[in-house]
């Protein structure tokens, strides 16, 4: 059984790959609006700023700054504890994701996108998850 979207237009889930390997390292890929240049991650079908549907896949970057984070100790869907946070990238993109748990985090820490066996994670630069 499928569940109908709650909005008239499916917004998230543009077909751009979420994470790509580049010569500069692992980078998040989202979309950029051709109308107003707003960037988004994850990719969208509709621009959050101007409502345009003219969006193209675009890199968001591979490094940013930790905006905020928290550690989850209760979950019905995955093993605990795990840490999640928001990372600020260039072009006013604030992305949400899991944080590596090899070391402690502080708001303002530099962050890089790293591959994991199950996908990707925000990690300390040069660190491993
Ligand atoms: Zn736009």
PDB file of C-alpha atoms and ligand atoms in Angstrom:
ATOM      1  CA  UNK A   1       0.000   0.000   0.000  1.00  0.00           C
ATOM      2  CA  UNK A   2       1.382   3.365  -0.933  1.00  0.00           C
ATOM      3  CA  UNK A   3       0.849   6.524   1.040  1.00  0.00           C
ATOM      4  CA  UNK A   4      -0.176   9.668  -0.820  1.00  0.00           C
ATOM      5  CA  UNK A   5       2.105  12.644  -0.331  1.00  0.00           C
ATOM      6  CA  UNK A   6       0.749  15.237   2.076  1.00  0.00           C
ATOM      7  CA  UNK A   7       1.526  18.086  -0.331  1.00  0.00           C
ATOM      8  CA  UNK A   8       0.172  18.527  -3.857  1.00  0.00           C
ATOM      9  CA  UNK A   9       3.627  18.249  -5.391  1.00  0.00           C
ATOM     10  CA  UNK A  10       6.245  15.796  -4.290  1.00  0.00           C
ATOM     11  CA  UNK A  11       9.057  18.091  -3.236  1.00  0.00           C
ATOM     12  CA  UNK A  12      12.011  16.105  -2.009  1.00  0.00           C
ATOM     13  CA  UNK A  13      13.679  13.243  -3.776  1.00  0.00           C
ATOM     14  CA  UNK A  14      15.001  14.692  -7.019  1.00  0.00           C
ATOM     15  CA  UNK A  15      16.911  12.009  -8.847  1.00  0.00           C
ATOM     16  CA  UNK A  16      20.367  13.457  -8.252  1.00  0.00           C
ATOM     17  CA  UNK A  17      22.744  11.152  -6.427  1.00  0.00           C
ATOM     18  CA  UNK A  18      22.936  12.128  -2.780  1.00  0.00           C
ATOM     19  CA  UNK A  19      26.677  11.613  -2.408  1.00  0.00           C
ATOM     20  CA  UNK A  20      29.259  11.474  -5.168  1.00  0.00           C
ATOM     21  CA  UNK A  21      32.980  10.796  -5.305  1.00  0.00           C
ATOM     22  CA  UNK A  22      34.970  13.582  -6.949  1.00  0.00           C
ATOM     23  CA  UNK A  23      38.693  14.276  -7.343  1.00  0.00           C
ATOM     24  CA  UNK A  24      38.257  16.713  -4.416  1.00  0.00           C
ATOM     25  CA  UNK A  25      36.705  14.022  -2.224  1.00  0.00           C
ATOM     26  CA  UNK A  26      33.235  12.883  -1.251  1.00  0.00           C
ATOM     27  CA  UNK A  27      30.614  15.562  -1.816  1.00  0.00           C
ATOM     28  CA  UNK A  28      26.924  15.967  -1.152  1.00  0.00           C
ATOM     29  CA  UNK A  29      24.845  16.591  -4.242  1.00  0.00           C
ATOM     30  CA  UNK A  30      21.539  18.379  -4.168  1.00  0.00           C
ATOM     31  CA  UNK A  31      19.868  20.773  -6.550  1.00  0.00           C
ATOM     32  CA  UNK A  32      20.206  24.412  -7.587  1.00  0.00           C
ATOM     33  CA  UNK A  33      17.356  26.574  -8.821  1.00  0.00           C
ATOM     34  CA  UNK A  34      17.883  28.127 -12.252  1.00  0.00           C
ATOM     35  CA  UNK A  35      15.478  30.909 -11.325  1.00  0.00           C
ATOM     36  CA  UNK A  36      16.925  32.250  -8.068  1.00  0.00           C
ATOM     37  CA  UNK A  37      20.112  30.151  -7.575  1.00  0.00           C
ATOM     38  CA  UNK A  38      18.923  28.713  -4.246  1.00  0.00           C
ATOM     39  CA  UNK A  39      20.714  25.478  -3.425  1.00  0.00           C
ATOM     40  CA  UNK A  40      19.117  22.584  -1.538  1.00  0.00           C
ATOM     41  CA  UNK A  41      20.136  19.334   0.059  1.00  0.00           C
ATOM     42  CA  UNK A  42      18.662  16.836  -0.346  1.00  0.00           C
ATOM     43  CA  UNK A  43      17.648  17.613  -3.887  1.00  0.00           C
ATOM     44  CA  UNK A  44      14.180  19.006  -4.537  1.00  0.00           C
ATOM     45  CA  UNK A  45      11.708  19.119  -7.377  1.00  0.00           C
ATOM     46  CA  UNK A  46      10.399  22.537  -6.313  1.00  0.00           C
ATOM     47  CA  UNK A  47      12.498  25.496  -5.165  1.00  0.00           C
ATOM     48  CA  UNK A  48      11.836  26.296  -1.506  1.00  0.00           C
ATOM     49  CA  UNK A  49      12.550  29.992  -2.147  1.00  0.00           C
ATOM     50  CA  UNK A  50      10.758  30.934  -5.380  1.00  0.00           C
ATOM     51  CA  UNK A  51       8.578  27.932  -6.191  1.00  0.00           C
ATOM     52  CA  UNK A  52      10.253  27.261  -9.525  1.00  0.00           C
ATOM     53  CA  UNK A  53      10.359  23.718 -10.848  1.00  0.00           C
ATOM     54  CA  UNK A  54      13.435  24.491 -12.941  1.00  0.00           C
ATOM     55  CA  UNK A  55      16.071  22.871 -10.759  1.00  0.00           C
ATOM     56  CA  UNK A  56      19.225  21.061 -11.794  1.00  0.00           C
ATOM     57  CA  UNK A  57      21.478  18.642  -9.923  1.00  0.00           C
ATOM     58  CA  UNK A  58      24.352  20.518  -8.301  1.00  0.00           C
ATOM     59  CA  UNK A  59      27.151  19.855  -5.835  1.00  0.00           C
ATOM     60  CA  UNK A  60      26.690  21.201  -2.336  1.00  0.00           C
ATOM     61  CA  UNK A  61      30.248  20.513  -1.223  1.00  0.00           C
ATOM     62  CA  UNK A  62      32.259  18.105   0.828  1.00  0.00           C
ATOM     63  CA  UNK A  63      33.050  20.197   3.870  1.00  0.00           C
ATOM     64  CA  UNK A  64      31.180  22.540   6.143  1.00  0.00           C
ATOM     65  CA  UNK A  65      30.757  23.749   9.711  1.00  0.00           C
ATOM     66  CA  UNK A  66      28.794  21.996  12.449  1.00  0.00           C
ATOM     67  CA  UNK A  67      25.734  24.107  13.269  1.00  0.00           C
ATOM     68  CA  UNK A  68      24.237  21.852  15.959  1.00  0.00           C
ATOM     69  CA  UNK A  69      24.137  18.240  17.042  1.00  0.00           C
ATOM     70  CA  UNK A  70      22.612  15.809  19.519  1.00  0.00           C
ATOM     71  CA  UNK A  71      22.997  12.197  20.549  1.00  0.00           C
ATOM     72  CA  UNK A  72      19.960   9.952  20.436  1.00  0.00           C
ATOM     73  CA  UNK A  73      19.578   7.430  23.266  1.00  0.00           C
ATOM     74  CA  UNK A  74      16.135   6.071  22.389  1.00  0.00           C
ATOM     75  CA  UNK A  75      15.076   4.830  18.973  1.00  0.00           C
ATOM     76  CA  UNK A  76      12.555   2.365  17.622  1.00  0.00           C
ATOM     77  CA  UNK A  77      14.330   2.150  14.265  1.00  0.00           C
ATOM     78  CA  UNK A  78      18.063   1.832  14.847  1.00  0.00           C
ATOM     79  CA  UNK A  79      20.678   0.938  17.453  1.00  0.00           C
ATOM     80  CA  UNK A  80      21.484   3.615  20.022  1.00  0.00           C
ATOM     81  CA  UNK A  81      23.312   5.741  20.832  1.00  0.00           C
ATOM     82  CA  UNK A  82      23.851   7.596  17.579  1.00  0.00           C
ATOM     83  CA  UNK A  83      24.611  11.220  16.842  1.00  0.00           C
ATOM     84  CA  UNK A  84      22.948  13.479  14.305  1.00  0.00           C
ATOM     85  CA  UNK A  85      23.446  17.106  13.414  1.00  0.00           C
ATOM     86  CA  UNK A  86      23.089  19.985  11.025  1.00  0.00           C
ATOM     87  CA  UNK A  87      26.085  21.137   8.994  1.00  0.00           C
ATOM     88  CA  UNK A  88      26.310  24.456   7.190  1.00  0.00           C
ATOM     89  CA  UNK A  89      27.729  24.323   3.673  1.00  0.00           C
ATOM     90  CA  UNK A  90      28.405  27.028   1.111  1.00  0.00           C
ATOM     91  CA  UNK A  91      25.447  28.674  -0.653  1.00  0.00           C
ATOM     92  CA  UNK A  92      23.335  28.740   2.551  1.00  0.00           C
ATOM     93  CA  UNK A  93      22.755  24.991   2.574  1.00  0.00           C
ATOM     94  CA  UNK A  94      22.166  23.441   6.008  1.00  0.00           C
ATOM     95  CA  UNK A  95      22.219  19.656   5.718  1.00  0.00           C
ATOM     96  CA  UNK A  96      21.060  17.083   8.263  1.00  0.00           C
ATOM     97  CA  UNK A  97      22.814  13.769   8.763  1.00  0.00           C
ATOM     98  CA  UNK A  98      24.533  11.310  11.027  1.00  0.00           C
ATOM     99  CA  UNK A  99      27.777  12.329  12.712  1.00  0.00           C
ATOM    100  CA  UNK A 100      30.746  10.017  13.196  1.00  0.00           C
ATOM    101  CA  UNK A 101      31.122   9.011  16.818  1.00  0.00           C
ATOM    102  CA  UNK A 102      34.885   8.484  16.947  1.00  0.00           C
ATOM    103  CA  UNK A 103      35.434  11.769  18.808  1.00  0.00           C
ATOM    104  CA  UNK A 104      33.368  14.395  20.604  1.00  0.00           C
ATOM    105  CA  UNK A 105      31.755  17.215  18.643  1.00  0.00           C
ATOM    106  CA  UNK A 106      31.475  20.923  19.371  1.00  0.00           C
ATOM    107  CA  UNK A 107      29.344  23.475  17.595  1.00  0.00           C
ATOM    108  CA  UNK A 108      31.508  25.215  15.006  1.00  0.00           C
ATOM    109  CA  UNK A 109      33.725  22.197  14.335  1.00  0.00           C
ATOM    110  CA  UNK A 110      34.832  21.693  10.737  1.00  0.00           C
ATOM    111  CA  UNK A 111      33.070  18.740   9.119  1.00  0.00           C
ATOM    112  CA  UNK A 112      33.680  16.690   6.009  1.00  0.00           C
ATOM    113  CA  UNK A 113      31.472  14.192   4.224  1.00  0.00           C
ATOM    114  CA  UNK A 114      32.823  10.646   4.441  1.00  0.00           C
ATOM    115  CA  UNK A 115      31.686   7.360   2.988  1.00  0.00           C
ATOM    116  CA  UNK A 116      30.608   4.524   5.264  1.00  0.00           C
ATOM    117  CA  UNK A 117      29.688   0.948   4.370  1.00  0.00           C
ATOM    118  CA  UNK A 118      26.023   1.913   4.654  1.00  0.00           C
ATOM    119  CA  UNK A 119      26.164   5.308   2.943  1.00  0.00           C
ATOM    120  CA  UNK A 120      27.735   8.497   4.246  1.00  0.00           C
ATOM    121  CA  UNK A 121      28.343  10.389   7.471  1.00  0.00           C
ATOM    122  CA  UNK A 122      29.586  13.765   8.666  1.00  0.00           C
ATOM    123  CA  UNK A 123      33.104  13.222  10.026  1.00  0.00           C
ATOM    124  CA  UNK A 124      35.969  15.157  11.496  1.00  0.00           C
ATOM    125  CA  UNK A 125      38.379  16.177   8.703  1.00  0.00           C
ATOM    126  CA  UNK A 126      40.906  13.417   8.289  1.00  0.00           C
ATOM    127  CA  UNK A 127      38.983  11.245  10.755  1.00  0.00           C
ATOM    128  CA  UNK A 128      37.187   8.035  10.284  1.00  0.00           C
ATOM    129  CA  UNK A 129      33.830   6.904  11.469  1.00  0.00           C
TER     130      UNK A 129
HETATM  131 ZN1  LIG B   1      14.299  29.404  -6.837  1.00  0.00          ZN
END
